[in-house]
Amino acid sequence: DRKPRVLSGIQPTSDSFHLGNYLGALRQWVALQDVADAFYMVVDLHAITVEHEPKVLHERSRVSAAQLMALGVDPERSALFVQSQVPEHPMLAWIMGAQTGFGEAGRMTQFKDKSAKQERTTVGLFTYPILQAADILLYQTDQVPVGEDQRQHLELTRDLAIRFNGTYGQTFTVPDAYIVKETATIKDLAEPEKKMSKSSASPRGCVYLLDEPNQMRKKIKSAVTDSDAEVRYDPERKPGVSNLMNIYAALGSTTLDKIEAEYAGRGYGDFKGDLAEVVADSLGPIAARTKEYLADRAELDRILAKGAEKARQVASRTLAKAYKKIGF
Ligand code: ADP
Ligand code: NA
């Protein structure tokens, strides 16, 4: 029996990942390494679906890989690679595109959100979920650790795998999304009805993993809550404080009940102050570790080349299988 196969990716589209990426996905990446055969990638092919600067993209791919290692992705145990170094990804994407209905692709809500923010929308942004399906199916993936915003893309991936298998014979493992409920959507600190994102409207809305610890503290302390000053979990009516409680429970290894009990009758000041310390303590060391990995570029590139080689061994086998099934 093989260990479950796990795969996930993250875009190198900012200088730093954020707390939503970490709690929604990256923390699970690290934990799953203990029980799974894991493939983790920096998805630079996805990053070019919106405007980009070549030099910046190259650098961000390296900074992204270094951050993943700083968080605990271990390239000795998991394949860590950059997507563009494995040409099987766009090759299988073409095949999956030929399985995808135009209307089916048109229903992807993330495309609607992202294209609304662009001056000029590309076909690449439209077909992004098809490349993502190929990313996943190439590795015969069982589980895909992601945040809630990826659920619809995972459903499409499953539909495409089932359809291909039905038409051409068993070829792909049908993957499951691996979404941790409590941290599936971390909310923006300034607008807690929205998800935390690098495109947050307020500079206080998003905590970056590479922020200075004092910046992190300030952002937590100025998070929007409500006027009744009661630390109580109620995501519907108290989205701000409930979001902070989810962050506290995850990073502080505690529970929502314990947090409510601890801060009963004490108001938001103490709670936010303590959470600010928990956040600064947990995320503070990541910046220095990232810097260390970036200091030796030759070693970093060697690690990524090795990861790509490991990935290609699996990806090329799946692609060959799909080629044969489809009549090439
Ligand atoms: P972004 O959403 O910032 O553009 P990505 O699309 O590269 O980042 O997402 C990387 C991973 O982080 C995905 O698995 C995504 O679901 C997860 N993620 C992003 N934002 C959040 C959030 N606010 N809460 C939980 N998970 C998130
Ligand atoms: Na996202």
Short mmCIF file of C-alpha atoms and ligand atoms in Angstrom, two decimals:
data_model
loop_
_atom_site.label_atom_id
_atom_site.label_comp_id
_atom_site.label_asym_id
_atom_site.label_seq_id
_atom_site.Cartn_x
_atom_site.Cartn_y
_atom_site.Cartn_z
CA ASP A 1 0.00 0.00 0.00
CA ARG A 2 1.36 3.36 -0.97
CA LYS A 3 1.03 6.42 1.26
CA PRO A 4 -1.63 8.87 0.10
CA ARG A 5 -0.33 11.18 -2.59
CA VAL A 6 -0.68 14.85 -1.74
CA LEU A 7 -0.16 17.79 -4.09
CA SER A 8 -0.67 21.52 -3.84
CA GLY A 9 0.64 24.72 -5.34
CA ILE A 10 0.93 28.40 -4.56
CA GLN A 11 1.40 31.37 -6.85
CA PRO A 12 4.56 33.48 -6.68
CA THR A 13 2.51 36.66 -7.14
CA SER A 14 3.63 38.62 -4.08
CA ASP A 15 6.78 39.20 -2.08
CA SER A 16 5.36 37.35 0.87
CA PHE A 17 2.67 34.79 1.61
CA HIS A 18 0.01 35.84 4.11
CA LEU A 19 -1.68 34.46 7.17
CA GLY A 20 -4.64 33.23 5.08
CA ASN A 21 -2.34 31.21 2.82
CA TYR A 22 -0.59 29.82 5.87
CA LEU A 23 -3.61 28.77 7.92
CA GLY A 24 -5.77 27.81 4.94
CA ALA A 25 -3.17 25.75 3.13
CA LEU A 26 0.54 25.89 3.93
CA ARG A 27 0.27 24.64 7.50
CA GLN A 28 -1.47 21.54 6.16
CA TRP A 29 1.28 21.13 3.55
CA VAL A 30 3.82 20.87 6.33
CA ALA A 31 1.76 18.54 8.52
CA LEU A 32 0.85 16.16 5.67
CA GLN A 33 4.50 15.47 4.92
CA ASP A 34 4.52 13.11 7.92
CA VAL A 35 1.81 10.87 6.52
CA ALA A 36 1.83 11.37 2.76
CA ASP A 37 3.96 11.30 -0.33
CA ALA A 38 3.89 15.03 -1.01
CA PHE A 39 4.48 17.22 -4.07
CA TYR A 40 4.52 20.98 -3.53
CA MET A 41 5.05 23.54 -6.23
CA VAL A 42 5.39 27.21 -6.91
CA VAL A 43 2.93 27.74 -9.76
CA ASP A 44 4.66 30.30 -11.94
CA LEU A 45 2.70 29.23 -15.05
CA HIS A 46 -0.43 30.39 -13.24
CA ALA A 47 1.24 33.66 -12.26
CA ILE A 48 1.58 34.84 -15.89
CA THR A 49 -2.19 34.85 -16.42
CA VAL A 50 -2.14 38.40 -15.05
CA GLU A 51 0.36 41.13 -15.88
CA HIS A 52 3.84 40.43 -14.56
CA GLU A 53 7.45 41.58 -14.64
CA PRO A 54 9.86 38.79 -15.76
CA LYS A 55 12.65 39.62 -13.28
CA VAL A 56 10.20 40.02 -10.44
CA LEU A 57 8.52 36.70 -11.27
CA HIS A 58 11.85 34.84 -11.26
CA GLU A 59 12.82 36.35 -7.92
CA ARG A 60 9.41 35.75 -6.36
CA SER A 61 9.52 32.09 -7.36
CA ARG A 62 12.77 31.74 -5.38
CA VAL A 63 11.47 33.77 -2.43
CA SER A 64 8.33 31.61 -2.45
CA ALA A 65 10.31 28.37 -2.39
CA ALA A 66 12.53 29.72 0.41
CA GLN A 67 9.44 30.72 2.42
CA LEU A 68 7.97 27.26 2.00
CA MET A 69 11.15 25.74 3.39
CA ALA A 70 11.17 28.30 6.20
CA LEU A 71 7.65 27.13 7.11
CA GLY A 72 8.82 23.53 7.26
CA VAL A 73 8.41 22.08 3.78
CA ASP A 74 11.29 19.62 3.75
CA PRO A 75 12.72 19.01 0.26
CA GLU A 76 14.31 15.79 1.47
CA ARG A 77 10.89 14.32 2.17
CA SER A 78 8.67 16.19 -0.29
CA ALA A 79 9.22 17.15 -3.90
CA LEU A 80 9.50 20.95 -3.91
CA PHE A 81 9.61 22.43 -7.40
CA VAL A 82 8.74 25.27 -9.73
CA GLN A 83 5.91 24.40 -12.13
CA SER A 84 7.54 25.78 -15.31
CA GLN A 85 10.40 23.30 -14.86
CA VAL A 86 8.01 20.40 -15.47
CA PRO A 87 6.75 20.72 -19.08
CA GLU A 88 4.17 17.97 -18.59
CA HIS A 89 1.89 20.50 -16.85
CA PRO A 90 0.91 22.55 -19.93
CA MET A 91 0.96 19.37 -22.05
CA LEU A 92 -1.70 17.67 -19.96
CA ALA A 93 -3.57 20.97 -19.62
CA TRP A 94 -4.15 20.96 -23.38
CA ILE A 95 -5.68 17.50 -23.18
CA MET A 96 -7.86 18.46 -20.22
CA GLY A 97 -8.96 21.61 -22.04
CA ALA A 98 -10.30 19.37 -24.78
CA GLN A 99 -12.47 17.60 -22.15
CA THR A 100 -13.86 20.81 -20.66
CA GLY A 101 -17.13 22.35 -21.70
CA PHE A 102 -16.98 26.05 -22.53
CA GLY A 103 -19.96 26.72 -20.27
CA GLU A 104 -18.45 24.57 -17.54
CA ALA A 105 -15.27 26.67 -17.59
CA GLY A 106 -17.39 29.81 -17.67
CA ARG A 107 -18.98 28.98 -14.33
CA MET A 108 -15.75 29.41 -12.35
CA THR A 109 -16.37 32.20 -9.86
CA GLN A 110 -12.70 32.95 -9.23
CA PHE A 111 -12.32 33.90 -12.90
CA LYS A 112 -15.22 36.32 -12.56
CA ASP A 113 -13.61 37.90 -9.46
CA LYS A 114 -10.11 38.06 -10.88
CA SER A 115 -11.04 39.25 -14.37
CA ALA A 116 -13.13 42.05 -12.86
CA LYS A 117 -9.91 43.39 -11.30
CA GLN A 118 -7.95 43.33 -14.58
CA GLU A 119 -7.88 45.97 -17.28
CA ARG A 120 -7.33 43.27 -19.86
CA THR A 121 -8.44 39.69 -19.28
CA THR A 122 -6.50 36.84 -20.90
CA VAL A 123 -7.62 33.45 -22.17
CA GLY A 124 -4.96 32.09 -19.79
CA LEU A 125 -6.83 33.47 -16.80
CA PHE A 126 -10.00 31.84 -18.15
CA THR A 127 -8.36 28.42 -18.62
CA TYR A 128 -6.39 28.62 -15.35
CA PRO A 129 -8.60 25.99 -13.61
CA ILE A 130 -7.89 23.56 -16.45
CA LEU A 131 -4.14 23.90 -15.93
CA GLN A 132 -4.80 23.46 -12.22
CA ALA A 133 -6.69 20.23 -12.97
CA ALA A 134 -3.71 19.00 -14.99
CA ASP A 135 -1.35 19.97 -12.14
CA ILE A 136 -3.29 17.74 -9.79
CA LEU A 137 -4.08 14.81 -12.09
CA LEU A 138 -0.48 14.41 -13.30
CA TYR A 139 0.52 13.12 -9.86
CA GLN A 140 -2.35 10.65 -9.31
CA THR A 141 -3.15 12.86 -6.34
CA ASP A 142 -5.40 11.63 -3.53
CA GLN A 143 -5.62 14.86 -1.51
CA VAL A 144 -5.16 18.53 -2.27
CA PRO A 145 -4.66 20.78 0.77
CA VAL A 146 -6.15 24.19 -0.12
CA GLY A 147 -8.37 26.93 1.26
CA GLU A 148 -12.12 27.13 0.67
CA ASP A 149 -11.73 29.44 -2.35
CA GLN A 150 -10.31 26.48 -4.29
CA ARG A 151 -13.24 24.13 -3.70
CA GLN A 152 -14.94 24.86 -7.02
CA HIS A 153 -11.70 24.28 -8.95
CA LEU A 154 -11.27 20.96 -7.15
CA GLU A 155 -14.80 19.98 -8.16
CA LEU A 156 -13.96 20.73 -11.79
CA THR A 157 -10.79 18.65 -11.47
CA ARG A 158 -12.80 15.73 -10.13
CA ASP A 159 -15.40 16.07 -12.90
CA LEU A 160 -12.70 16.11 -15.57
CA ALA A 161 -10.94 13.06 -14.10
CA ILE A 162 -14.19 11.10 -13.88
CA ARG A 163 -15.16 12.11 -17.42
CA PHE A 164 -11.76 11.20 -18.90
CA ASN A 165 -11.70 7.86 -17.07
CA GLY A 166 -15.24 7.14 -18.27
CA THR A 167 -14.47 7.97 -21.90
CA TYR A 168 -10.97 6.51 -22.30
CA GLY A 169 -10.60 4.05 -19.43
CA GLN A 170 -9.08 4.37 -15.96
CA THR A 171 -6.25 6.91 -16.19
CA PHE A 172 -6.42 9.37 -13.30
CA THR A 173 -6.96 9.12 -9.56
CA VAL A 174 -9.99 11.24 -8.62
CA PRO A 175 -8.67 13.66 -5.98
CA ASP A 176 -10.34 15.06 -2.87
CA ALA A 177 -9.96 18.58 -1.56
CA TYR A 178 -8.33 18.61 1.88
CA ILE A 179 -9.87 21.66 3.54
CA VAL A 180 -9.62 22.30 7.28
CA LYS A 181 -12.98 23.76 8.23
CA GLU A 182 -11.90 26.15 10.98
CA THR A 183 -9.25 27.87 8.86
CA ALA A 184 -10.78 27.35 5.41
CA THR A 185 -11.32 31.09 4.96
CA ILE A 186 -9.32 33.51 7.06
CA LYS A 187 -10.98 36.92 6.86
CA ASP A 188 -9.54 40.32 6.09
CA LEU A 189 -8.73 42.11 9.35
CA ALA A 190 -10.10 45.44 8.11
CA GLU A 191 -13.14 44.06 6.26
CA PRO A 192 -14.04 40.80 8.01
CA GLU A 193 -16.82 40.01 5.58
CA LYS A 194 -14.14 39.46 2.88
CA LYS A 195 -11.40 36.83 2.75
CA MET A 196 -7.87 37.88 3.63
CA SER A 197 -5.95 38.42 0.42
CA LYS A 198 -2.90 40.15 -0.94
CA SER A 199 -5.26 42.45 -2.85
CA SER A 200 -6.81 43.68 0.41
CA ALA A 201 -8.02 47.26 0.11
CA SER A 202 -6.61 48.27 3.50
CA PRO A 203 -2.88 47.99 4.38
CA ARG A 204 -4.05 46.73 7.80
CA GLY A 205 -6.23 43.98 6.35
CA CYS A 206 -3.62 41.36 5.60
CA VAL A 207 -0.80 39.98 7.79
CA TYR A 208 2.17 38.91 5.69
CA LEU A 209 4.49 36.16 6.86
CA LEU A 210 7.46 38.42 6.17
CA ASP A 211 6.04 41.45 8.03
CA GLU A 212 8.10 42.84 10.91
CA PRO A 213 6.73 41.43 14.20
CA ASN A 214 5.66 44.93 15.23
CA GLN A 215 3.71 45.39 12.03
CA MET A 216 1.94 42.10 12.74
CA ARG A 217 1.08 43.25 16.27
CA LYS A 218 -0.30 46.56 14.99
CA LYS A 219 -2.47 44.87 12.39
CA ILE A 220 -3.96 42.47 14.92
CA LYS A 221 -4.56 45.21 17.48
CA SER A 222 -6.32 47.40 14.93
CA ALA A 223 -8.47 44.57 13.52
CA VAL A 224 -12.11 45.56 13.00
CA THR A 225 -14.40 43.85 15.52
CA ASP A 226 -17.74 45.12 16.86
CA SER A 227 -19.07 47.32 19.62
CA ASP A 228 -20.34 44.75 22.12
CA ALA A 229 -16.85 43.89 23.37
CA GLU A 230 -17.64 40.25 24.11
CA VAL A 231 -15.20 37.54 23.01
CA ARG A 232 -17.78 35.11 21.69
CA TYR A 233 -17.72 32.91 18.58
CA ASP A 234 -20.48 33.90 16.17
CA PRO A 235 -19.20 34.09 12.58
CA GLU A 236 -22.54 35.43 11.31
CA ARG A 237 -23.01 38.34 13.67
CA LYS A 238 -19.45 38.80 14.95
CA PRO A 239 -17.26 38.03 11.90
CA GLY A 240 -14.31 40.14 13.07
CA VAL A 241 -13.84 38.66 16.52
CA SER A 242 -14.73 35.16 15.30
CA ASN A 243 -11.98 35.40 12.70
CA LEU A 244 -9.49 36.46 15.38
CA MET A 245 -10.61 33.53 17.52
CA ASN A 246 -10.03 31.11 14.65
CA ILE A 247 -6.54 32.52 14.18
CA TYR A 248 -5.87 32.27 17.92
CA ALA A 249 -7.12 28.68 18.15
CA ALA A 250 -4.99 27.57 15.19
CA LEU A 251 -1.74 29.33 16.08
CA GLY A 252 -2.07 29.04 19.84
CA SER A 253 -3.06 25.34 19.75
CA THR A 254 -6.18 26.02 21.81
CA THR A 255 -9.94 25.81 21.28
CA LEU A 256 -12.72 28.35 20.75
CA ASP A 257 -14.35 27.27 24.04
CA LYS A 258 -11.17 27.81 26.01
CA ILE A 259 -10.69 31.23 24.42
CA GLU A 260 -14.27 32.26 25.33
CA ALA A 261 -13.74 31.10 28.91
CA GLU A 262 -10.35 32.79 29.22
CA TYR A 263 -11.58 36.20 28.05
CA ALA A 264 -15.06 36.18 29.58
CA GLY A 265 -15.80 39.67 30.91
CA ARG A 266 -12.43 41.05 29.81
CA GLY A 267 -13.20 42.85 26.53
CA TYR A 268 -11.23 42.96 23.32
CA GLY A 269 -8.10 44.77 24.46
CA ASP A 270 -6.55 41.87 26.39
CA PHE A 271 -7.63 39.36 23.77
CA LYS A 272 -6.14 41.29 20.86
CA GLY A 273 -2.97 42.02 22.83
CA ASP A 274 -2.44 38.33 23.58
CA LEU A 275 -3.27 37.30 20.02
CA ALA A 276 -0.79 39.89 18.72
CA GLU A 277 1.93 38.11 20.72
CA VAL A 278 0.84 34.65 19.54
CA VAL A 279 0.98 35.84 15.91
CA ALA A 280 4.33 37.60 16.30
CA ASP A 281 5.84 34.59 18.10
CA SER A 282 4.61 32.03 15.56
CA LEU A 283 5.31 33.98 12.37
CA GLY A 284 8.18 36.21 13.50
CA PRO A 285 10.99 33.68 12.89
CA ILE A 286 9.92 32.93 9.30
CA ALA A 287 11.57 36.02 7.80
CA ALA A 288 15.06 35.22 9.11
CA ARG A 289 14.80 31.58 8.03
CA THR A 290 13.63 32.64 4.55
CA LYS A 291 16.63 34.94 4.27
CA GLU A 292 18.97 32.09 5.17
CA TYR A 293 17.59 29.89 2.39
CA LEU A 294 17.85 32.78 -0.06
CA ALA A 295 21.47 33.48 0.86
CA ASP A 296 22.68 30.37 -0.99
CA ARG A 297 21.12 30.65 -4.45
CA ALA A 298 23.10 27.78 -5.94
CA GLU A 299 21.85 25.44 -3.23
CA LEU A 300 18.26 26.69 -3.57
CA ASP A 301 18.32 26.16 -7.34
CA ARG A 302 19.84 22.71 -6.84
CA ILE A 303 17.00 21.78 -4.46
CA LEU A 304 14.39 23.02 -6.98
CA ALA A 305 16.04 21.15 -9.87
CA LYS A 306 16.04 17.96 -7.81
CA GLY A 307 12.38 18.50 -6.93
CA ALA A 308 11.50 19.03 -10.60
CA GLU A 309 13.30 15.83 -11.53
CA LYS A 310 11.38 13.86 -8.90
CA ALA A 311 8.14 15.45 -10.14
CA ARG A 312 8.86 14.66 -13.79
CA GLN A 313 9.32 10.98 -13.03
CA VAL A 314 5.71 10.77 -11.91
CA ALA A 315 4.28 13.38 -14.30
CA SER A 316 5.82 11.88 -17.44
CA ARG A 317 4.39 8.46 -16.62
CA THR A 318 0.87 9.87 -16.25
CA LEU A 319 1.19 11.96 -19.40
CA ALA A 320 2.36 8.94 -21.42
CA LYS A 321 -0.64 7.00 -20.15
CA ALA A 322 -3.04 9.80 -21.11
CA TYR A 323 -1.42 10.19 -24.56
CA LYS A 324 -1.84 6.52 -25.27
CA LYS A 325 -5.45 6.45 -24.08
CA ILE A 326 -6.38 9.42 -26.22
CA GLY A 327 -4.91 7.94 -29.40
CA PHE A 328 -1.57 9.78 -29.84
P1 ADP B 1 -4.09 34.41 -3.04
O1 ADP B 1 -5.49 33.94 -2.75
O2 ADP B 1 -3.54 35.32 -2.01
O3 ADP B 1 -3.96 34.92 -4.46
P2 ADP B 1 -3.22 31.82 -3.86
O4 ADP B 1 -4.36 31.92 -4.82
O5 ADP B 1 -1.88 31.50 -4.41
O6 ADP B 1 -3.14 33.14 -3.01
O7 ADP B 1 -3.63 30.80 -2.75
C1 ADP B 1 -2.73 29.93 -2.12
C2 ADP B 1 -3.46 29.04 -1.15
O8 ADP B 1 -3.90 29.80 -0.03
C3 ADP B 1 -4.73 28.38 -1.73
O9 ADP B 1 -4.81 27.06 -1.23
C4 ADP B 1 -5.84 29.22 -1.20
O10 ADP B 1 -7.04 28.52 -1.08
C5 ADP B 1 -5.29 29.60 0.17
N1 ADP B 1 -5.84 30.86 0.66
C6 ADP B 1 -5.72 32.08 0.08
N2 ADP B 1 -6.34 33.02 0.81
C7 ADP B 1 -6.88 32.38 1.88
C8 ADP B 1 -7.65 32.81 3.02
N3 ADP B 1 -7.97 34.08 3.18
N4 ADP B 1 -8.03 31.88 3.92
C9 ADP B 1 -7.70 30.57 3.76
N5 ADP B 1 -6.98 30.11 2.73
C10 ADP B 1 -6.58 30.99 1.79
NA NA B 2 -6.67 32.24 -3.87
#
